[in-house]
Each structure stands twice: as C-alpha cells, then as structure tokens.
Short mmCIF file of C-alpha atoms in Angstrom, two decimals:
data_model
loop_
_atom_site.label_atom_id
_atom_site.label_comp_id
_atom_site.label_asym_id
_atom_site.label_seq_id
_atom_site.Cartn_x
_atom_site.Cartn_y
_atom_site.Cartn_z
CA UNK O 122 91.19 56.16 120.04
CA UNK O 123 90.98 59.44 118.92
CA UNK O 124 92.62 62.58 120.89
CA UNK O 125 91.53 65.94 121.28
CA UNK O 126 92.96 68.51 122.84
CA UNK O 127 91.15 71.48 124.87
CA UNK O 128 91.94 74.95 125.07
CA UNK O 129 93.09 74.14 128.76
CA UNK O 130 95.23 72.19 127.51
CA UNK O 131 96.49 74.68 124.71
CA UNK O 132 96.69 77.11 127.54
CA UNK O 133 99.32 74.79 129.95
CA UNK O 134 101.27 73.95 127.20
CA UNK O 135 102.19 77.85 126.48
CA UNK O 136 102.35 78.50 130.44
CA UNK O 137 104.78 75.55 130.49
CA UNK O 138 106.76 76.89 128.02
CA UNK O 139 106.73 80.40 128.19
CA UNK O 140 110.24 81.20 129.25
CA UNK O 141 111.37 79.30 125.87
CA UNK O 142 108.58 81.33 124.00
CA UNK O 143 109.96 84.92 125.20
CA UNK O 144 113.69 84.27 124.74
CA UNK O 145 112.91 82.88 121.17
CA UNK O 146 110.94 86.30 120.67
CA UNK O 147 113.98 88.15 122.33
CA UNK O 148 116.73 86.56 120.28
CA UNK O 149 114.84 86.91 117.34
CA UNK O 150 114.37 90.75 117.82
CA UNK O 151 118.30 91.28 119.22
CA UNK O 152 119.28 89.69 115.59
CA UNK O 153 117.25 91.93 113.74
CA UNK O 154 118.23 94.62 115.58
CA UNK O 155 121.63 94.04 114.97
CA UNK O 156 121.78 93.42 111.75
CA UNK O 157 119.79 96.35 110.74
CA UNK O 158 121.47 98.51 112.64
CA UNK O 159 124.90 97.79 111.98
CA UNK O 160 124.81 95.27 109.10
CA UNK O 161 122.31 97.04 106.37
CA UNK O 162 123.42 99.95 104.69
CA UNK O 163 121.26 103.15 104.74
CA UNK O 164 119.77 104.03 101.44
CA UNK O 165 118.58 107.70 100.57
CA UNK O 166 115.95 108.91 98.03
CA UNK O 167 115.66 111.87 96.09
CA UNK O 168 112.68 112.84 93.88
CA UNK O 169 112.06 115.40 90.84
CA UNK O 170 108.82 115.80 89.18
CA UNK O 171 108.99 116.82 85.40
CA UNK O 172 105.78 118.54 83.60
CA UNK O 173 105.09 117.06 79.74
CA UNK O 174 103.11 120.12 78.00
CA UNK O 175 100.28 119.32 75.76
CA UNK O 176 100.41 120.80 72.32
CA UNK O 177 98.94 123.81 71.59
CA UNK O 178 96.02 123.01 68.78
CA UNK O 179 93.24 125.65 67.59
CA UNK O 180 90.52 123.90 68.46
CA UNK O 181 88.96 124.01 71.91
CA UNK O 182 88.16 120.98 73.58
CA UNK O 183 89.88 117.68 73.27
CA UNK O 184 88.29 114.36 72.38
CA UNK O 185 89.14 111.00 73.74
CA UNK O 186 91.73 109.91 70.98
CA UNK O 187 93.62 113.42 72.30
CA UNK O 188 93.43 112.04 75.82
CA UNK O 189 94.62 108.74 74.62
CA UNK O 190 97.44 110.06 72.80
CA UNK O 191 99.04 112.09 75.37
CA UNK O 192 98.75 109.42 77.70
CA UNK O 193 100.94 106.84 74.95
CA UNK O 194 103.38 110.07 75.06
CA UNK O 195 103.74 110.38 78.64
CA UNK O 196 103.90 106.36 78.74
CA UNK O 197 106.60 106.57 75.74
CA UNK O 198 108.62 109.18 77.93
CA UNK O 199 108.87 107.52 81.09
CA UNK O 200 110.47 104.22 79.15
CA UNK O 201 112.75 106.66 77.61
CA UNK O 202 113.81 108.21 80.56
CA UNK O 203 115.31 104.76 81.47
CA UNK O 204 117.03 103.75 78.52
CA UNK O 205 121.10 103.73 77.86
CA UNK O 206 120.48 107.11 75.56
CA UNK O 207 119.57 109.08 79.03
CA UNK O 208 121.53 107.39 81.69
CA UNK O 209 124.68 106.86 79.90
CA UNK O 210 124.86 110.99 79.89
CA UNK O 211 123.91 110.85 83.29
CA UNK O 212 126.71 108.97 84.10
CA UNK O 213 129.24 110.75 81.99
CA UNK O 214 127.89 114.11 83.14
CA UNK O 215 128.71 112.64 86.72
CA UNK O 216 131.08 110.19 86.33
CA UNK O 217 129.64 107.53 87.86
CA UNK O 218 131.18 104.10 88.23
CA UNK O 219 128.14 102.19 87.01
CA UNK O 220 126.25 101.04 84.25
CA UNK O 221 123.07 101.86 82.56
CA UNK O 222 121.45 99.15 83.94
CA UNK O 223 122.34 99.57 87.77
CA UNK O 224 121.50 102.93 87.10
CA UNK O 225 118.15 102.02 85.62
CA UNK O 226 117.72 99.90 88.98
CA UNK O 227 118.24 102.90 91.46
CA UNK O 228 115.77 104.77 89.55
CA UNK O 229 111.50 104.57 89.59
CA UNK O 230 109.57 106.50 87.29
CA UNK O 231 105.58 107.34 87.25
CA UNK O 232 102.60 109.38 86.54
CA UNK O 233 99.40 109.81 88.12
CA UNK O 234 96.68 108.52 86.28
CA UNK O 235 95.50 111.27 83.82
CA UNK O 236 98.59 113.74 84.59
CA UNK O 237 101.20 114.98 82.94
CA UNK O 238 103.40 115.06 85.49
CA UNK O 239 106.25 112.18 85.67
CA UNK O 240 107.94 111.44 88.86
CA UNK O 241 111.25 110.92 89.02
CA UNK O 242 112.49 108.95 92.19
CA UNK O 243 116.36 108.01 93.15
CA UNK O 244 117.71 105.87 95.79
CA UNK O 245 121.20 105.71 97.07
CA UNK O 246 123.44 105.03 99.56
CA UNK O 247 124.62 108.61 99.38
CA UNK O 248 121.78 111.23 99.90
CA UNK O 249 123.63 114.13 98.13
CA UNK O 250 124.18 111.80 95.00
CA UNK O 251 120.40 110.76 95.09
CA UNK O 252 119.71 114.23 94.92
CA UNK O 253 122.58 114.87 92.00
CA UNK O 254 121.43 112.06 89.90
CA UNK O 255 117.77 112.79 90.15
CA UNK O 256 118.65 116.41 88.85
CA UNK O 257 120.46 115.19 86.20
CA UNK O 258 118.41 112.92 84.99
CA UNK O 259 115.82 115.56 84.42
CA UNK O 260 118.00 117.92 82.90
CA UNK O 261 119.42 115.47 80.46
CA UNK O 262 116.04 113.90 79.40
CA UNK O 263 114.78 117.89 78.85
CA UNK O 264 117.55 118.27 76.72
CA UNK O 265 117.78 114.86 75.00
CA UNK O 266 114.20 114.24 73.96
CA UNK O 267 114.57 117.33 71.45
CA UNK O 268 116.56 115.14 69.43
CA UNK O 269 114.79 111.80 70.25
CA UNK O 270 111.45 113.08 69.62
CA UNK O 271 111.88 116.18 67.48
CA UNK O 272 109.65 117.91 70.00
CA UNK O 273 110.32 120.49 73.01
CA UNK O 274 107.49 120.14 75.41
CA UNK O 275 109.32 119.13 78.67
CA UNK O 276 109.92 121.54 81.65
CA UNK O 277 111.57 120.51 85.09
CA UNK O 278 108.71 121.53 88.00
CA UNK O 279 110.25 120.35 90.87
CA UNK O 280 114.10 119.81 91.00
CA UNK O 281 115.61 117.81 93.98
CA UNK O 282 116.81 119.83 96.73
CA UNK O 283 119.36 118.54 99.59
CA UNK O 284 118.58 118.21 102.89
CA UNK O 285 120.64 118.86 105.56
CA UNK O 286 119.71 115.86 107.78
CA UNK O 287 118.16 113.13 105.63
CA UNK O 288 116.83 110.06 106.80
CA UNK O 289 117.32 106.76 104.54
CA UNK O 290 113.69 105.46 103.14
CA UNK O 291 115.08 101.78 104.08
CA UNK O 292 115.84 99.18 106.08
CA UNK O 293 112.47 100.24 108.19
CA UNK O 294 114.59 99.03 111.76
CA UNK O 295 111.73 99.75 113.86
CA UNK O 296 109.55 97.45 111.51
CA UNK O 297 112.59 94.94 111.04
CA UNK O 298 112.45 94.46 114.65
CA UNK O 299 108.94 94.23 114.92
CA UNK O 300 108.29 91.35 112.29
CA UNK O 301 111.57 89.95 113.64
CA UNK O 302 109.97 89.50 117.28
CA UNK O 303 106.61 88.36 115.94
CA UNK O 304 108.68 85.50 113.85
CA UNK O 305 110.35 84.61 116.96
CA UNK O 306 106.97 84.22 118.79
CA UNK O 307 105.90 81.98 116.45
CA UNK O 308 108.61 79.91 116.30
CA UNK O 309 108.52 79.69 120.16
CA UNK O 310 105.09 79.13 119.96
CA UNK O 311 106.39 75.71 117.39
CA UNK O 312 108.58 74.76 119.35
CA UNK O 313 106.81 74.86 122.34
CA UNK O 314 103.61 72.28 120.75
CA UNK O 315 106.57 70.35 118.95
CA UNK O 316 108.17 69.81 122.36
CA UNK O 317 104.86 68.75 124.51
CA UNK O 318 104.12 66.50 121.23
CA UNK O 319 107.64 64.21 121.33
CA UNK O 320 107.40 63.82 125.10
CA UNK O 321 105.81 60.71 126.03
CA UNK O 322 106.34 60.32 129.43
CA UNK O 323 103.27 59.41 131.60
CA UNK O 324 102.45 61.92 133.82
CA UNK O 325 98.84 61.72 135.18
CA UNK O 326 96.44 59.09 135.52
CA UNK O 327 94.69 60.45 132.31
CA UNK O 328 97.98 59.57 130.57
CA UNK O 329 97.40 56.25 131.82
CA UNK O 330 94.24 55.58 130.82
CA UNK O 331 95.09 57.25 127.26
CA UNK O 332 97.99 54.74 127.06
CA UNK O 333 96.56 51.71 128.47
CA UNK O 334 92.82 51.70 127.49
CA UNK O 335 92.42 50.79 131.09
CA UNK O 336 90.06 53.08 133.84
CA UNK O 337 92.09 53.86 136.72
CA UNK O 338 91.16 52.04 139.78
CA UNK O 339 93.40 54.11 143.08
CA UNK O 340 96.01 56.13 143.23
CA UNK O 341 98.82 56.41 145.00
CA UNK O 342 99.53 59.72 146.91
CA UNK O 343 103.49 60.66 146.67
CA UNK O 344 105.15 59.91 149.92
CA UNK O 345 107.92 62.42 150.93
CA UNK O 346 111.00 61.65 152.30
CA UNK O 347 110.27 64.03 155.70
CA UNK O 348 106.98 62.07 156.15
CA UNK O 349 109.47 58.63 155.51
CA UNK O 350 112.05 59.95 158.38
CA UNK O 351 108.71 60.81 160.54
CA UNK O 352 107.50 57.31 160.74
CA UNK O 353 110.72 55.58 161.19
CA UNK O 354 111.68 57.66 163.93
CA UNK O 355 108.33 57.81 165.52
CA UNK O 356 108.77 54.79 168.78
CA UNK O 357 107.14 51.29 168.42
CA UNK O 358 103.77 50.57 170.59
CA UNK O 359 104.47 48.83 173.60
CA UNK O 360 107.64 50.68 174.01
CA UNK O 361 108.76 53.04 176.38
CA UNK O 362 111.04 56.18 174.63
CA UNK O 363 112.70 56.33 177.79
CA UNK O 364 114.53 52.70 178.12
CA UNK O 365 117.53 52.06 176.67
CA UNK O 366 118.89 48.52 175.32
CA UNK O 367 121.77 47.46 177.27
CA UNK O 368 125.23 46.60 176.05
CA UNK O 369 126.29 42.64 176.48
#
C-alpha cells in the first residue's frame, strides 16, 4: 500500500518538533559564534596598485598585436611579482620568518581587463605588516625588473597606507553565524522527519487501518480516572445513601 504524506502532515511533524528544531539552530549558531570569535585568528589586508607604462613609439595609434603585447607584459609581470627572485628580497629586506612560497600564498595579484594597472593585495595576521609587505613588494619588483627585464617602465601609484583602526577582511562572524544557524535548522529540520519516521507506535485509528489493512469499525473514547472514581462512588439503585451496614 502506498503512503503519502500531506502538507498537514509535514506541518505537525515540525510543530511537534519544534523545540528540538530551535535548540539545534541555537547550538549551532553559539558554536560558530564561539569559535569565530575566540578560536579564528583575525587576518588583515593591505593593497598597492602599481602602473606598467607603455613604451613610447613614433607612431600614433596602436594596432591589435600592440594591445596584445602589452597585455603578455602585464601578464608576464604579475607571475614575476610572485616568484623567489621578488619575495626572497622581500623577506630579507624585512626579515621575515617565512618562505617564498608562504609568502607567495599571503599575496594576490591582478589587473583589470585592458589596464595597466596591477593590484597588489596582502593578507596577514598583523595589519601593519600587511601594509609593510605590500610596500615592499612594490618597491622591490620596481627595482628588480630593471635587471630581469632590461626595461624601466614601472611606477608605484598607490602605496599602502596604515590605518589606525583596521578591521580583518576574514572570518566574516556575522556570516559564520548566519550559515551556522541555517545548518542547524536544517539539521533540526532532519532530525525532526528522521525521528517521526523510526517511531512506529500506533497512535490513531488511521494508524490502524494503515497497519492492519482493516476499516475501523468503533472506537473507544479514553476513560479518565476522575470519571472511574465518579462511578464507583456514585450509590447503587435501590439503595438509600443514608443507611449504614451494621457491625455483627
């Protein structure tokens, strides 16, 4: 026999369990809470933007292999500024206790479509390193690509600048929290249907008739025990309430 369910249905089955679904949402939410808060460690960002000048040519107007060929240099420059030959003065310059690689990891580097500006982007735990790294990054690269590429056609445009009260780009908390609580309603929500689906007990006559195959004939209203202690203390007919059996 095949089962369906109804929204009514859907609808008790939440209402049943809704103290289970809120503290599941609730626990869920406290965790996240706590753990970013207290647990994740606050990372900062710091960004410079560098400017790659075209070459000056005679003629007037550029064609689309010019176009294309800046674009290779500005896509050759930003994998340079990531390579050992860069970050290894970086870190000597600010002696760092890292390696190239980490280094490389902390750092993002990009270009509008079309522009010849590169982005230079730094996160760390410290905001006035993010900012010192970032700098000297820049600086270094300017310097360095004179003898990597035999050309001097980088300027900095917009060095890093502290800040006196920085916020960290990351965790989010507020949206840790948020996803967090929305997890734990679903899970609640799982739990809930998991729960109503392992209990078998028979409850109403439609359980009956589910389980049996069988239409229900009567049924049998539930007798309390204040209506029980009613009728047993209520007098026989034929009797009087007033007489009193004697003793022998």
């Amino acid at each position: 026999m095949e089962e369906t369910i109804s929204l009514q249905e859907l609808f008790a089955t939440l209402k049943k369990r809704l103290g289970l679904i809120i503290g599941t949402t609730i626990v869920a939410a406290i965790i996240a809470a706590a753990i970013s808060y207290f647990y994740l460690t606050p990372i900062y960002q710091a960004s410079t933007q560098i400017l790659v000048n075209q070459e000056q040519v005679e003629k007037q107007s550029f064609d689309s292999q010019d176009i294309q060929t800046n674009l290779q240099l500005i896509n050759t420059y930003n994998v340079i500024i990531k390579t050992p030959a860069i970050l290894s003065k970086v870190i000597e310059n600010l002696d760092l206790d890292t390696t190239p690689a980490e280094l490389s990891n902390q750092l993002t580097v990009n270009s509008e479509q079309n522009s010849q500006v590169v982005n230079l982007t730094v996160q760390d735990p410290e905001s006035h390193k993010a900012v010192d790294i970032a700098n000297t990054i820049a600086e270094v690269f300017q310097k360095e690509i004179v003898n990597l590429m035999q050309v001097d056609n980088v300027n900095i445009l917009s060095p890093a600048v502290y800040v006196e009260d920085p916020k960290p780009v990351k965790p989010n908390k507020e949206l840790n929290v948020a996803i967090a609580a929305v997890i734990g309603l679903m899970i609640g929500v799982g739990i809930a249907f998991l729960l109503e689906y392992l209990d078998t007990t028979v409850k109403t006559e439609n359980d009956i008739e589910e389980l049996l195959g069988l239409p229900v004939l009567g049924l049998v209203s539930p007798i309390s025990r204040k209506d029980v202690n009613t009728a047993t203390d209520a007098p026989q007919k034929g009797s009087s309430p007033h007489v009193k059996k004697a003793h022998i």
